[in-house]
mmCIF file of C-alpha atoms in Angstrom:
data_model
loop_
_atom_site.group_PDB
_atom_site.id
_atom_site.type_symbol
_atom_site.label_atom_id
_atom_site.label_comp_id
_atom_site.label_asym_id
_atom_site.label_seq_id
_atom_site.Cartn_x
_atom_site.Cartn_y
_atom_site.Cartn_z
ATOM 1 C CA UNK A 1 19.318 2.286 -0.445
ATOM 2 C CA UNK A 2 18.504 4.474 2.735
ATOM 3 C CA UNK A 3 17.199 3.785 6.384
ATOM 4 C CA UNK A 4 15.057 5.597 8.422
ATOM 5 C CA UNK A 5 12.996 4.868 11.679
ATOM 6 C CA UNK A 6 8.774 6.265 11.984
ATOM 7 C CA UNK A 7 6.585 5.030 13.999
ATOM 8 C CA UNK A 8 8.290 2.161 15.285
ATOM 9 C CA UNK A 9 9.783 1.599 11.702
ATOM 10 C CA UNK A 10 12.089 0.701 10.144
ATOM 11 C CA UNK A 11 11.466 2.171 6.463
ATOM 12 C CA UNK A 12 14.134 1.137 3.963
ATOM 13 C CA UNK A 13 13.548 2.615 0.174
ATOM 14 C CA UNK A 14 15.695 2.290 -3.281
ATOM 15 C CA UNK A 15 14.749 2.401 -7.075
ATOM 16 C CA UNK A 16 14.453 -0.744 -8.862
ATOM 17 C CA UNK A 17 16.504 -1.333 -10.885
ATOM 18 C CA UNK A 18 19.454 0.708 -10.433
ATOM 19 C CA UNK A 19 20.871 2.496 -11.818
ATOM 20 C CA UNK A 20 17.492 4.749 -11.974
ATOM 21 C CA UNK A 21 17.872 6.371 -15.112
ATOM 22 C CA UNK A 22 15.301 8.352 -17.141
ATOM 23 C CA UNK A 23 12.370 6.587 -20.695
ATOM 24 C CA UNK A 24 12.885 3.323 -18.188
ATOM 25 C CA UNK A 25 9.914 1.436 -16.190
ATOM 26 C CA UNK A 26 10.874 2.357 -11.979
ATOM 27 C CA UNK A 27 9.795 0.288 -8.913
ATOM 28 C CA UNK A 28 10.422 2.793 -5.533
ATOM 29 C CA UNK A 29 9.894 0.348 -3.747
ATOM 30 C CA UNK A 30 10.124 0.308 0.415
ATOM 31 C CA UNK A 31 10.478 -2.325 2.099
ATOM 32 C CA UNK A 32 9.464 -1.986 5.740
ATOM 33 C CA UNK A 33 9.952 -3.977 9.301
ATOM 34 C CA UNK A 34 8.583 -4.063 12.671
ATOM 35 C CA UNK A 35 11.182 -2.104 14.753
ATOM 36 C CA UNK A 36 10.557 -4.837 17.613
ATOM 37 C CA UNK A 37 10.950 -7.594 16.274
ATOM 38 C CA UNK A 38 12.357 -6.985 12.246
ATOM 39 C CA UNK A 39 9.023 -8.826 10.986
ATOM 40 C CA UNK A 40 7.949 -6.981 8.220
ATOM 41 C CA UNK A 41 5.611 -4.506 8.407
ATOM 42 C CA UNK A 42 2.133 -6.185 6.389
ATOM 43 C CA UNK A 43 -0.833 -3.376 7.824
ATOM 44 C CA UNK A 44 0.257 0.215 5.795
ATOM 45 C CA UNK A 45 -2.843 1.475 5.656
ATOM 46 C CA UNK A 46 -3.730 4.550 3.151
ATOM 47 C CA UNK A 47 -0.634 4.553 1.472
ATOM 48 C CA UNK A 48 0.469 6.608 -0.883
ATOM 49 C CA UNK A 49 3.137 8.647 -2.438
ATOM 50 C CA UNK A 50 4.402 11.989 -3.485
ATOM 51 C CA UNK A 51 7.095 12.578 -5.632
ATOM 52 C CA UNK A 52 8.727 16.274 -5.671
ATOM 53 C CA UNK A 53 11.683 18.183 -8.025
ATOM 54 C CA UNK A 54 12.197 20.857 -8.317
ATOM 55 C CA UNK A 55 9.840 22.282 -6.565
ATOM 56 C CA UNK A 56 6.954 21.121 -8.058
ATOM 57 C CA UNK A 57 4.875 17.455 -6.871
ATOM 58 C CA UNK A 58 2.959 15.046 -8.378
ATOM 59 C CA UNK A 59 1.184 12.045 -7.303
ATOM 60 C CA UNK A 60 -0.465 11.662 -5.278
ATOM 61 C CA UNK A 61 0.122 7.371 -6.584
ATOM 62 C CA UNK A 62 -1.012 4.796 -4.872
ATOM 63 C CA UNK A 63 1.280 2.869 -3.800
ATOM 64 C CA UNK A 64 1.203 -1.069 -3.533
ATOM 65 C CA UNK A 65 2.450 -3.946 -1.441
ATOM 66 C CA UNK A 66 3.554 -6.904 -3.074
ATOM 67 C CA UNK A 67 1.595 -10.542 -2.555
ATOM 68 C CA UNK A 68 5.212 -12.369 -3.133
ATOM 69 C CA UNK A 69 6.891 -10.101 -0.496
ATOM 70 C CA UNK A 70 5.015 -8.949 2.820
ATOM 71 C CA UNK A 71 6.498 -5.706 3.794
ATOM 72 C CA UNK A 72 7.828 -4.065 0.344
ATOM 73 C CA UNK A 73 4.843 -1.594 -1.096
ATOM 74 C CA UNK A 74 6.296 0.371 -4.465
ATOM 75 C CA UNK A 75 4.433 2.401 -7.002
ATOM 76 C CA UNK A 76 6.212 2.350 -10.560
ATOM 77 C CA UNK A 77 7.347 5.370 -13.601
ATOM 78 C CA UNK A 78 8.463 6.661 -15.869
ATOM 79 C CA UNK A 79 11.349 8.844 -15.112
ATOM 80 C CA UNK A 80 11.888 11.563 -18.555
ATOM 81 C CA UNK A 81 13.902 13.962 -16.860
ATOM 82 C CA UNK A 82 17.653 13.278 -14.610
ATOM 83 C CA UNK A 83 18.298 15.065 -11.543
ATOM 84 C CA UNK A 84 17.557 14.523 -8.002
ATOM 85 C CA UNK A 85 13.617 13.800 -6.792
ATOM 86 C CA UNK A 86 12.061 13.059 -3.390
ATOM 87 C CA UNK A 87 9.430 10.791 -1.917
ATOM 88 C CA UNK A 88 6.886 10.915 0.706
ATOM 89 C CA UNK A 89 5.503 7.796 1.444
ATOM 90 C CA UNK A 90 3.027 8.595 4.169
ATOM 91 C CA UNK A 91 0.296 5.507 5.241
ATOM 92 C CA UNK A 92 -1.329 4.977 8.438
ATOM 93 C CA UNK A 93 -0.134 2.093 11.256
ATOM 94 C CA UNK A 94 -3.071 -0.617 10.618
ATOM 95 C CA UNK A 95 -6.091 0.975 12.441
ATOM 96 C CA UNK A 96 -4.406 3.990 14.600
ATOM 97 C CA UNK A 97 -6.002 7.645 13.136
ATOM 98 C CA UNK A 98 -2.679 8.940 12.078
ATOM 99 C CA UNK A 99 -1.005 9.714 9.014
ATOM 100 C CA UNK A 100 3.315 8.470 10.055
ATOM 101 C CA UNK A 101 4.771 10.343 6.506
ATOM 102 C CA UNK A 102 8.321 9.420 5.566
ATOM 103 C CA UNK A 103 10.942 10.884 2.757
ATOM 104 C CA UNK A 104 13.716 10.099 0.733
ATOM 105 C CA UNK A 105 16.013 12.292 -1.415
ATOM 106 C CA UNK A 106 17.402 9.404 -4.598
ATOM 107 C CA UNK A 107 18.676 10.640 -8.006
ATOM 108 C CA UNK A 108 17.784 9.519 -11.729
ATOM 109 C CA UNK A 109 20.083 9.724 -14.170
ATOM 110 C CA UNK A 110 19.888 10.486 -17.932
ATOM 111 C CA UNK A 111 19.833 7.416 -19.789
ATOM 112 C CA UNK A 112 22.221 8.952 -22.586
ATOM 113 C CA UNK A 113 24.413 9.133 -19.926
ATOM 114 C CA UNK A 114 25.324 5.165 -19.444
ATOM 115 C CA UNK A 115 23.975 4.520 -24.115
ATOM 116 C CA UNK A 116 28.106 3.124 -25.799
ATOM 117 C CA UNK A 117 28.019 4.293 -27.844
ATOM 118 C CA UNK A 118 26.039 7.613 -27.453
ATOM 119 C CA UNK A 119 22.834 8.241 -30.237
ATOM 120 C CA UNK A 120 23.757 11.809 -31.694
ATOM 121 C CA UNK A 121 22.295 14.310 -29.862
ATOM 122 C CA UNK A 122 22.474 12.222 -26.490
ATOM 123 C CA UNK A 123 24.438 14.588 -24.336
ATOM 124 C CA UNK A 124 26.947 14.092 -22.715
#
């Protein structure tokens, strides 16, 4: 998990479950808290994510907040190709007009690299 600060907020990013692999449902998650008091931040507005890979953009995808875990926001995806990706989260903070963005790089592993025994033709 990686942490960045933007607009007075701490943003921790990660993919679940880990390791993130192809052909499985993956949740991209952003846990957001106030830098001032470390309390979960629950007032993101117009939150959306764009996923980038090799110069190609996918999305935007709407980002949903979790009712059970205040301050947790997520999208769900099934990645079909392994490699390095970038997520770009954009949002407004409460009633502010300014749109903030924060980006994170993450890796999706090819499912075949974890298979035991490997399927025939299943890559290396």
